């Protein structure tokens, strides 16, 4: 049996990750692949409970340090009970956000050091990491406008100011520059079909060529 693949999608709010996951799921399933779609924080019953307390409530509800620990508690449960079992049976796992979001939001956005977050990641996950990370890059002003147009209640994170969202955007670009073998940056300002084409090219170049 061919090994499964772990693909994460990252980027700011409203960048188009969820939309892209929908298209990718269809394309990969059309190729006969077993596709598992999941998200963070969340993806298992326990992690979804943590998602609820992480995303709702006052902006100041959690310190960045508490937030990082809760994100990783959810992540360990998700990796152990959902992602690793799916990969072991040969599935392709598409995950809406993963550890790079902690580096961006709690690290760069929340002021935690990159080294201490790397230690936390190592304690929680060891060497486990995505095979491919698609970073959907978009001007945060456009992303926030898209989420407002969607008409949903803002999460705690969407309530932060414009400077915070600009730092997050740069944080994701810096992560991509540091790990070019794992990350591909996609232009989220393009039409959904064009973003999808670029994502499939990345998948084919980076992953299917090696299987
Ligand atoms: N968080 C954290 O702090 N630390 C962590 O470690 C982790 C997460 C894992 C999860 O929120 C929050 O948790 C997140 C970071 C934090 N912060 N916030 N907020 P979430 O899951 O609720 O939200 P999100 O991940 O930011 O997703 P989103 O707001 O739903 O955005 P999206 O998935 O990237 O976008 P979308 O839903 O695909 O598209 C948004 C709208 O734009 C929608 O109406 C689409 O139809 C439209 N769209 C999509 N693509 C396009 C294109 N290409 N052109 C035009 N319109 C488009």
PDB file of N, CA and C in Angstrom, residues 10-12 15 100-101 103-105 108 133-140 165-188:
ATOM      1  N   UNK A  10      -2.379  26.757   5.297  1.00  0.00           N
ATOM      2  CA  UNK A  10      -2.134  27.828   6.264  1.00  0.00           C
ATOM      3  C   UNK A  10      -2.366  29.178   5.604  1.00  0.00           C
ATOM      4  N   UNK A  11      -2.499  30.209   6.452  1.00  0.00           N
ATOM      5  CA  UNK A  11      -2.695  31.567   5.947  1.00  0.00           C
ATOM      6  C   UNK A  11      -3.616  32.335   6.873  1.00  0.00           C
ATOM      7  N   UNK A  12      -3.859  33.589   6.547  1.00  0.00           N
ATOM      8  CA  UNK A  12      -4.698  34.433   7.396  1.00  0.00           C
ATOM      9  C   UNK A  12      -6.174  34.137   7.215  1.00  0.00           C
ATOM     10  N   UNK A  15      -8.484  33.783   3.714  1.00  0.00           N
ATOM     11  CA  UNK A  15      -7.547  33.658   2.593  1.00  0.00           C
ATOM     12  C   UNK A  15      -8.053  32.673   1.538  1.00  0.00           C
ATOM     13  N   UNK A 100       2.154  25.554  11.996  1.00  0.00           N
ATOM     14  CA  UNK A 100       2.602  26.878  11.530  1.00  0.00           C
ATOM     15  C   UNK A 100       1.679  27.987  12.036  1.00  0.00           C
ATOM     16  N   UNK A 101       0.393  27.653  12.236  1.00  0.00           N
ATOM     17  CA  UNK A 101      -0.525  28.670  12.781  1.00  0.00           C
ATOM     18  C   UNK A 101      -0.127  29.047  14.200  1.00  0.00           C
ATOM     19  N   UNK A 103       2.952  29.000  15.346  1.00  0.00           N
ATOM     20  CA  UNK A 103       4.144  29.853  15.198  1.00  0.00           C
ATOM     21  C   UNK A 103       3.740  31.274  14.819  1.00  0.00           C
ATOM     22  N   UNK A 104       2.750  31.392  13.929  1.00  0.00           N
ATOM     23  CA  UNK A 104       2.337  32.725  13.478  1.00  0.00           C
ATOM     24  C   UNK A 104       1.497  33.439  14.542  1.00  0.00           C
ATOM     25  N   UNK A 105       0.419  32.797  14.997  1.00  0.00           N
ATOM     26  CA  UNK A 105      -0.536  33.489  15.882  1.00  0.00           C
ATOM     27  C   UNK A 105       0.014  33.669  17.303  1.00  0.00           C
ATOM     28  N   UNK A 108       4.573  34.908  16.577  1.00  0.00           N
ATOM     29  CA  UNK A 108       4.779  36.275  16.076  1.00  0.00           C
ATOM     30  C   UNK A 108       3.659  37.216  16.546  1.00  0.00           C
ATOM     31  N   UNK A 133       3.001  21.866   2.864  1.00  0.00           N
ATOM     32  CA  UNK A 133       2.184  22.946   3.445  1.00  0.00           C
ATOM     33  C   UNK A 133       1.901  23.977   2.355  1.00  0.00           C
ATOM     34  N   UNK A 134       0.608  24.211   2.111  1.00  0.00           N
ATOM     35  CA  UNK A 134       0.192  25.227   1.145  1.00  0.00           C
ATOM     36  C   UNK A 134      -0.180  26.477   1.931  1.00  0.00           C
ATOM     37  N   UNK A 135       0.561  27.546   1.705  1.00  0.00           N
ATOM     38  CA  UNK A 135       0.300  28.800   2.409  1.00  0.00           C
ATOM     39  C   UNK A 135      -0.443  29.733   1.462  1.00  0.00           C
ATOM     40  N   UNK A 136      -1.701  30.015   1.799  1.00  0.00           N
ATOM     41  CA  UNK A 136      -2.511  30.892   0.945  1.00  0.00           C
ATOM     42  C   UNK A 136      -2.278  32.323   1.414  1.00  0.00           C
ATOM     43  N   UNK A 137      -1.614  33.100   0.566  1.00  0.00           N
ATOM     44  CA  UNK A 137      -1.207  34.457   0.934  1.00  0.00           C
ATOM     45  C   UNK A 137      -2.198  35.484   0.392  1.00  0.00           C
ATOM     46  N   UNK A 138      -2.660  36.364   1.275  1.00  0.00           N
ATOM     47  CA  UNK A 138      -3.638  37.379   0.856  1.00  0.00           C
ATOM     48  C   UNK A 138      -3.510  38.603   1.750  1.00  0.00           C
ATOM     49  N   UNK A 139      -3.703  39.787   1.148  1.00  0.00           N
ATOM     50  CA  UNK A 139      -3.788  41.021   1.931  1.00  0.00           C
ATOM     51  C   UNK A 139      -4.858  40.820   3.010  1.00  0.00           C
ATOM     52  N   UNK A 140      -4.500  40.979   4.316  1.00  0.00           N
ATOM     53  CA  UNK A 140      -5.485  40.700   5.367  1.00  0.00           C
ATOM     54  C   UNK A 140      -6.742  41.543   5.274  1.00  0.00           C
ATOM     55  N   UNK A 165      -2.690  41.530  12.040  1.00  0.00           N
ATOM     56  CA  UNK A 165      -2.929  40.670  10.876  1.00  0.00           C
ATOM     57  C   UNK A 165      -1.827  40.825   9.826  1.00  0.00           C
ATOM     58  N   UNK A 166      -1.259  42.035   9.724  1.00  0.00           N
ATOM     59  CA  UNK A 166      -0.137  42.246   8.792  1.00  0.00           C
ATOM     60  C   UNK A 166       1.085  41.446   9.265  1.00  0.00           C
ATOM     61  N   UNK A 167       1.330  41.423  10.579  1.00  0.00           N
ATOM     62  CA  UNK A 167       2.465  40.640  11.125  1.00  0.00           C
ATOM     63  C   UNK A 167       2.262  39.145  10.875  1.00  0.00           C
ATOM     64  N   UNK A 168       1.000  38.713  10.985  1.00  0.00           N
ATOM     65  CA  UNK A 168       0.711  37.292  10.733  1.00  0.00           C
ATOM     66  C   UNK A 168       1.019  36.924   9.286  1.00  0.00           C
ATOM     67  N   UNK A 169       0.612  37.811   8.375  1.00  0.00           N
ATOM     68  CA  UNK A 169       0.856  37.520   6.955  1.00  0.00           C
ATOM     69  C   UNK A 169       2.350  37.332   6.714  1.00  0.00           C
ATOM     70  N   UNK A 170       3.127  38.273   7.265  1.00  0.00           N
ATOM     71  CA  UNK A 170       4.589  38.196   7.087  1.00  0.00           C
ATOM     72  C   UNK A 170       5.148  36.942   7.764  1.00  0.00           C
ATOM     73  N   UNK A 171       4.561  36.576   8.906  1.00  0.00           N
ATOM     74  CA  UNK A 171       5.041  35.385   9.622  1.00  0.00           C
ATOM     75  C   UNK A 171       4.886  34.135   8.748  1.00  0.00           C
ATOM     76  N   UNK A 172       3.768  34.008   8.069  1.00  0.00           N
ATOM     77  CA  UNK A 172       3.571  32.835   7.199  1.00  0.00           C
ATOM     78  C   UNK A 172       4.555  32.859   6.025  1.00  0.00           C
ATOM     79  N   UNK A 173       4.813  34.058   5.486  1.00  0.00           N
ATOM     80  CA  UNK A 173       5.782  34.152   4.371  1.00  0.00           C
ATOM     81  C   UNK A 173       7.185  33.793   4.863  1.00  0.00           C
ATOM     82  N   UNK A 174       7.505  34.197   6.086  1.00  0.00           N
ATOM     83  CA  UNK A 174       8.829  33.866   6.647  1.00  0.00           C
ATOM     84  C   UNK A 174       8.959  32.356   6.878  1.00  0.00           C
ATOM     85  N   UNK A 175       7.890  31.726   7.350  1.00  0.00           N
ATOM     86  CA  UNK A 175       7.901  30.270   7.552  1.00  0.00           C
ATOM     87  C   UNK A 175       8.158  29.577   6.208  1.00  0.00           C
ATOM     88  N   UNK A 176       7.489  30.059   5.155  1.00  0.00           N
ATOM     89  CA  UNK A 176       7.681  29.463   3.820  1.00  0.00           C
ATOM     90  C   UNK A 176       9.118  29.629   3.351  1.00  0.00           C
ATOM     91  N   UNK A 177       9.687  30.797   3.618  1.00  0.00           N
ATOM     92  CA  UNK A 177      11.076  31.052   3.181  1.00  0.00           C
ATOM     93  C   UNK A 177      12.065  30.181   3.952  1.00  0.00           C
ATOM     94  N   UNK A 178      11.748  29.893   5.224  1.00  0.00           N
ATOM     95  CA  UNK A 178      12.643  29.057   6.047  1.00  0.00           C
ATOM     96  C   UNK A 178      12.564  27.587   5.690  1.00  0.00           C
ATOM     97  N   UNK A 179      11.423  27.152   5.153  1.00  0.00           N
ATOM     98  CA  UNK A 179      11.234  25.719   4.866  1.00  0.00           C
ATOM     99  C   UNK A 179      10.717  25.528   3.445  1.00  0.00           C
ATOM    100  N   UNK A 180      11.520  25.918   2.436  1.00  0.00           N
ATOM    101  CA  UNK A 180      11.022  25.845   1.056  1.00  0.00           C
ATOM    102  C   UNK A 180      10.782  24.416   0.572  1.00  0.00           C
ATOM    103  N   UNK A 181      11.438  23.426   1.220  1.00  0.00           N
ATOM    104  CA  UNK A 181      11.227  22.029   0.802  1.00  0.00           C
ATOM    105  C   UNK A 181       9.845  21.523   1.218  1.00  0.00           C
ATOM    106  N   UNK A 182       9.246  22.168   2.217  1.00  0.00           N
ATOM    107  CA  UNK A 182       7.921  21.740   2.703  1.00  0.00           C
ATOM    108  C   UNK A 182       6.797  22.670   2.248  1.00  0.00           C
ATOM    109  N   UNK A 183       7.106  23.955   2.075  1.00  0.00           N
ATOM    110  CA  UNK A 183       6.053  24.969   1.879  1.00  0.00           C
ATOM    111  C   UNK A 183       5.980  25.490   0.443  1.00  0.00           C
ATOM    112  N   UNK A 184       4.749  25.758   0.009  1.00  0.00           N
ATOM    113  CA  UNK A 184       4.517  26.444  -1.263  1.00  0.00           C
ATOM    114  C   UNK A 184       3.544  27.586  -0.993  1.00  0.00           C
ATOM    115  N   UNK A 185       3.886  28.790  -1.447  1.00  0.00           N
ATOM    116  CA  UNK A 185       3.011  29.950  -1.254  1.00  0.00           C
ATOM    117  C   UNK A 185       2.099  30.096  -2.476  1.00  0.00           C
ATOM    118  N   UNK A 186       0.808  30.231  -2.219  1.00  0.00           N
ATOM    119  CA  UNK A 186      -0.174  30.415  -3.293  1.00  0.00           C
ATOM    120  C   UNK A 186      -0.753  31.824  -3.202  1.00  0.00           C
ATOM    121  N   UNK A 187      -1.022  32.433  -4.348  1.00  0.00           N
ATOM    122  CA  UNK A 187      -1.586  33.786  -4.387  1.00  0.00           C
ATOM    123  C   UNK A 187      -3.099  33.712  -4.166  1.00  0.00           C
ATOM    124  N   UNK A 188      -3.537  34.065  -2.950  1.00  0.00           N
ATOM    125  CA  UNK A 188      -4.955  33.966  -2.591  1.00  0.00           C
ATOM    126  C   UNK A 188      -5.829  35.032  -3.213  1.00  0.00           C
TER     127      UNK A 188
END
